[in-house]
XYZ file of C-alpha atoms in Angstrom:
349
model
C -20.265 -57.314 33.044
C -19.992 -60.970 31.995
C -16.449 -62.348 31.922
C -14.647 -59.042 31.485
C -14.615 -58.163 35.164
C -13.011 -61.454 36.226
C -10.509 -61.257 33.404
C -9.624 -57.674 34.274
C -9.317 -58.344 37.970
C -6.693 -60.974 37.217
C -4.737 -58.492 35.109
C -4.277 -55.682 37.620
C -0.514 -55.997 37.317
C -0.146 -54.943 33.683
C -0.229 -51.190 34.293
C 2.039 -49.454 31.828
C 5.191 -48.469 33.685
C 5.869 -45.321 31.727
C 2.746 -43.473 32.836
C 4.194 -42.083 36.034
C 7.539 -40.998 34.613
C 8.089 -37.293 34.674
C 4.808 -36.693 36.496
C 6.225 -34.011 38.728
C 7.356 -31.920 35.784
C 4.039 -32.330 34.042
C 2.087 -31.345 37.129
C 4.269 -28.293 37.577
C 3.629 -27.267 34.000
C -0.157 -27.551 34.251
C -0.808 -26.788 37.876
C -1.701 -23.100 37.660
C -5.242 -21.875 37.112
C -4.511 -20.347 33.709
C -3.197 -23.613 32.318
C -6.084 -25.525 33.751
C -8.776 -23.238 32.389
C -7.177 -22.621 29.032
C -6.928 -26.193 27.819
C -9.985 -26.133 25.536
C -10.645 -23.830 22.606
C -14.236 -25.073 22.370
C -15.635 -23.973 25.684
C -19.387 -23.663 25.567
C -21.262 -20.821 27.165
C -22.147 -23.227 29.949
C -18.500 -24.082 30.464
C -17.694 -20.419 31.085
C -20.223 -20.181 33.872
C -19.933 -21.584 37.331
C -19.404 -22.818 39.893
C -20.238 -26.442 39.038
C -21.122 -29.307 41.357
C -22.377 -32.839 40.785
C -23.133 -35.487 43.401
C -22.163 -38.877 42.020
C -23.317 -42.390 42.894
C -20.706 -42.754 45.617
C -22.377 -39.855 47.382
C -19.335 -37.706 46.645
C -19.768 -34.194 45.290
C -17.411 -33.044 42.546
C -16.794 -29.293 42.567
C -15.102 -26.919 40.133
C -15.024 -23.151 39.743
C -16.851 -23.429 36.424
C -18.584 -26.087 34.369
C -15.868 -28.504 33.193
C -14.589 -28.000 29.668
C -11.602 -30.364 29.743
C -13.375 -33.661 30.391
C -11.557 -36.982 30.602
C -13.772 -40.039 30.728
C -14.047 -43.767 30.282
C -14.745 -44.464 26.616
C -18.329 -45.630 27.187
C -19.072 -42.505 29.198
C -17.480 -40.351 26.510
C -19.703 -42.028 23.910
C -22.827 -41.388 25.987
C -21.944 -37.758 26.656
C -21.199 -37.300 22.950
C -24.782 -38.309 22.188
C -25.845 -35.422 24.420
C -23.523 -32.932 22.776
C -20.874 -32.989 25.501
C -17.384 -33.818 24.267
C -14.540 -35.429 26.175
C -11.000 -34.264 25.537
C -9.374 -37.482 26.711
C -10.585 -41.071 27.026
C -9.460 -44.339 28.558
C -10.672 -47.897 28.105
C -11.241 -49.931 24.907
C -11.168 -47.213 22.242
C -9.230 -48.304 19.165
C -8.950 -51.719 17.543
C -5.704 -52.996 16.057
C -7.178 -52.178 12.655
C -7.440 -48.542 13.669
C -11.228 -48.632 13.737
C -13.214 -47.585 16.769
C -14.098 -50.145 19.424
C -17.789 -50.955 19.860
C -17.725 -49.096 23.175
C -16.839 -45.846 21.403
C -20.303 -45.545 19.884
C -20.471 -42.610 17.460
C -17.430 -40.918 18.961
C -14.754 -39.803 16.489
C -11.763 -41.363 18.217
C -9.421 -39.329 16.051
C -10.526 -36.197 17.913
C -9.713 -37.387 21.433
C -6.512 -38.131 23.309
C -6.372 -41.802 24.246
C -4.611 -42.151 27.582
C -5.162 -45.900 27.871
C -6.600 -48.437 25.453
C -6.468 -51.583 27.589
C -7.091 -52.659 31.161
C -4.343 -51.314 33.424
C -3.229 -48.669 30.940
C -3.536 -45.052 32.074
C -0.836 -42.640 30.902
C -0.630 -40.122 33.731
C 1.606 -37.763 31.763
C -0.948 -37.522 28.959
C -3.724 -37.139 31.486
C -2.007 -34.301 33.333
C -1.087 -32.572 30.065
C -4.801 -32.294 29.234
C -5.326 -30.078 32.300
C -8.414 -32.108 33.180
C -11.317 -30.409 34.916
C -13.017 -33.698 35.788
C -12.556 -37.447 35.366
C -15.743 -39.451 34.773
C -16.272 -43.195 34.680
C -18.699 -45.945 35.626
C -18.651 -48.301 38.614
C -19.382 -52.039 38.739
C -19.280 -52.866 42.433
C -20.899 -51.842 45.683
C -17.838 -50.026 47.020
C -17.566 -47.515 44.194
C -14.389 -48.625 42.415
C -13.788 -46.321 39.459
C -13.909 -48.476 36.322
C -10.655 -48.667 34.347
C -8.838 -46.357 36.776
C -5.899 -48.559 37.842
C -5.719 -49.072 41.587
C -1.918 -49.160 41.358
C -1.719 -45.583 40.104
C -4.953 -44.167 41.499
C -3.182 -41.919 44.005
C -1.011 -40.378 41.292
C -4.038 -39.896 39.058
C -5.943 -38.151 41.838
C -2.869 -36.031 42.569
C -3.362 -34.313 39.215
C -6.152 -32.496 41.012
C -9.270 -33.074 38.931
C -12.364 -34.234 40.830
C -13.820 -37.623 39.898
C -17.381 -38.658 39.104
C -18.636 -42.252 39.239
C -21.936 -43.392 37.715
C -23.079 -46.743 39.093
C -23.760 -49.570 36.657
C -24.082 -52.153 39.412
C -27.217 -53.956 40.611
C -29.688 -51.385 39.293
C -31.994 -51.486 36.312
C -30.954 -49.760 33.095
C -33.281 -46.726 33.378
C -31.522 -45.631 36.574
C -27.995 -45.096 35.149
C -29.550 -43.731 31.950
C -31.310 -41.046 33.965
C -28.126 -40.339 35.926
C -26.067 -39.927 32.758
C -28.675 -37.553 31.363
C -28.571 -35.588 34.623
C -24.784 -35.420 34.418
C -24.920 -34.280 30.781
C -27.393 -31.547 31.726
C -25.079 -30.308 34.464
C -22.288 -30.131 31.874
C -24.358 -27.950 29.566
C -26.450 -30.348 27.469
C -29.859 -29.214 26.259
C -31.772 -32.214 27.551
C -35.063 -30.836 26.197
C -33.858 -30.880 22.587
C -35.933 -32.649 19.957
C -33.158 -35.177 19.376
C -32.870 -36.229 23.009
C -36.641 -36.200 23.508
C -37.088 -38.461 20.477
C -34.366 -40.845 21.666
C -35.979 -41.151 25.083
C -39.384 -41.785 23.475
C -37.823 -44.474 21.283
C -36.356 -46.139 24.377
C -39.713 -46.098 26.155
C -41.436 -47.534 23.083
C -38.771 -50.236 22.820
C -39.333 -51.160 26.472
C -43.066 -51.494 25.830
C -42.371 -53.654 22.785
C -40.026 -55.929 24.731
C -42.560 -56.292 27.548
C -45.242 -57.253 25.020
C -42.947 -59.735 23.258
C -41.968 -61.415 26.521
C -45.609 -61.622 27.585
C -46.643 -63.133 24.261
C -43.891 -65.776 24.378
C -43.156 -66.499 28.046
C -41.691 -69.918 27.255
C -38.843 -68.496 25.148
C -35.689 -68.909 27.238
C -32.827 -66.445 26.796
C -29.210 -67.148 27.762
C -26.661 -64.345 28.147
C -23.226 -65.692 27.274
C -19.646 -64.665 26.639
C -16.880 -66.670 25.003
C -13.192 -67.019 25.749
C -10.676 -69.566 24.527
C -11.191 -71.990 27.400
C -14.407 -70.894 29.084
C -17.990 -70.123 28.163
C -19.534 -67.698 30.649
C -23.255 -67.787 31.429
C -24.415 -64.575 33.067
C -26.982 -64.440 35.814
C -29.647 -61.777 35.434
C -28.805 -60.088 38.730
C -26.226 -57.286 39.040
C -26.126 -56.440 35.304
C -28.072 -53.262 34.527
C -29.415 -54.515 31.200
C -30.362 -58.045 32.241
C -32.033 -56.870 35.448
C -34.193 -54.519 33.394
C -35.042 -57.076 30.744
C -36.045 -59.515 33.469
C -38.283 -56.855 35.030
C -39.927 -56.496 31.620
C -40.701 -60.204 31.648
C -37.848 -61.815 29.719
C -37.348 -65.454 30.728
C -33.626 -65.857 31.426
C -31.537 -68.941 32.000
C -30.390 -68.550 35.597
C -27.266 -70.271 36.960
C -27.591 -71.333 40.588
C -26.340 -69.098 43.391
C -23.625 -71.650 44.118
C -22.461 -71.587 40.507
C -22.365 -67.783 40.499
C -20.519 -67.502 43.799
C -17.039 -67.835 42.325
C -17.513 -64.690 40.223
C -19.143 -62.590 42.917
C -22.572 -63.254 41.474
C -21.952 -62.269 37.865
C -21.656 -65.499 35.877
C -21.004 -69.240 35.832
C -17.920 -70.684 34.163
C -18.520 -73.612 31.826
C -16.009 -75.641 29.876
C -16.760 -75.908 26.179
C -17.571 -79.571 26.744
C -20.395 -78.486 29.039
C -21.658 -75.538 27.020
C -24.950 -77.378 26.514
C -25.685 -77.471 30.260
C -28.599 -75.094 29.833
C -31.337 -75.176 27.245
C -31.908 -71.859 25.507
C -33.971 -70.611 22.602
C -32.058 -67.343 22.176
C -28.420 -66.680 23.060
C -27.233 -63.113 23.655
C -23.485 -62.979 23.104
C -21.023 -60.455 24.521
C -19.982 -58.211 21.614
C -17.033 -56.516 23.323
C -13.552 -57.016 21.942
C -12.558 -58.857 25.130
C -14.793 -61.740 24.025
C -14.589 -64.168 21.111
C -17.402 -63.395 18.687
C -19.890 -66.084 17.583
C -18.566 -66.221 14.008
C -15.099 -67.020 15.377
C -16.117 -69.803 17.771
C -14.786 -73.095 16.405
C -15.927 -75.409 19.189
C -18.140 -78.190 17.854
C -20.235 -78.186 21.016
C -21.171 -74.576 20.341
C -22.216 -75.265 16.782
C -24.521 -78.065 17.962
C -26.522 -75.847 20.311
C -30.163 -75.639 19.168
C -30.224 -71.833 19.324
C -27.042 -71.636 17.244
C -28.371 -74.088 14.661
C -31.603 -72.082 14.494
C -29.581 -68.874 14.036
C -31.185 -67.387 17.121
C -28.031 -65.675 18.399
C -27.910 -61.893 18.900
C -25.335 -59.432 20.211
C -25.240 -57.995 23.716
C -23.029 -55.273 25.162
C -22.663 -55.972 28.915
C -21.454 -52.359 29.252
C -24.220 -50.444 27.469
C -23.435 -46.926 26.301
C -25.643 -44.989 28.696
C -27.599 -42.811 26.287
C -31.167 -43.398 25.191
C -30.028 -43.339 21.575
C -27.691 -46.298 22.120
C -29.870 -48.289 24.517
C -33.131 -48.216 22.555
C -31.751 -50.517 19.815
C -30.674 -53.048 22.453
C -34.269 -53.454 23.597
C -35.550 -53.467 20.033
C -33.136 -56.212 18.996
C -34.099 -58.434 21.906
C -37.809 -57.802 21.317
C -37.421 -58.696 17.638
C -35.510 -61.862 18.528
C -38.225 -63.010 20.940
C -41.014 -62.116 18.510
C -39.455 -64.241 15.765
C -37.946 -67.009 17.907
C -38.872 -70.638 17.527
C -38.981 -72.847 20.600
C -35.888 -75.036 20.210
C -34.859 -75.855 23.780
């Protein structure tokens, strides 16, 4: 999660005002069964069968008369499902950059083939959502109470009033293999062939990458890794608890820089805030930097204190996505990159 959660929580009030306008008319237009079932011209054989149920990580069971065809999901979920051959009709969350290119969280998704109903925190166009005749809304969750990620609290009731059930996959305080398995289970319920050669190979690659990372960490236990994220005024140092990737890497033996519990308290346990003057508080041999568009990227950091860090000078800085795309195909390279960095790292701290 890094700094994004704190930043987003302070921006709850920026929900686009236009989303709720004309909702009643839209709901009336798409409320009958024919409209709801006829929204996709690419229904799979699985989507024509039914009924469909899926128990999510809140313990809630989503139910529909048939396997959902009109899927609306958070962009990272859409990217993961795409890797399993399940396509979303609409997406929300960081999808398109100002340049028109796809955000890193879109993975291999062709963003030109989906309806974007919100591209930033707080944005969720309810009219667009309702017009898609959604069969299900799927997203991740980053807290213990099951808050649906990127579904604005201010308009949640109106979103739920559209009538589609919701599914939440937890990405909070568990190790990476757990949500990966849950996403695969969800994809299977939606019609994915989870025994295909492609998916089997991706899972094998992930398992091999985990073994490689474990071996690298064991061979170089003194290499210290810091997970960071940059903003204009603050450098965030993530603790290894709560985050699905860092918890797993730690279980594999990676030696992380760990802020104290007191330092983490202000962010609910996620990270410690440092001023750029104090960015050298912790010694690190490798720095993993948040690669999401909400964070300043290493090449764009102008602070002199950053450039003086031993790991930066040694060019031992790699990318990290605190919101991994939950498919084996996308997560295997994350482990491989960290393993490679540890294997080649020099002790500089």
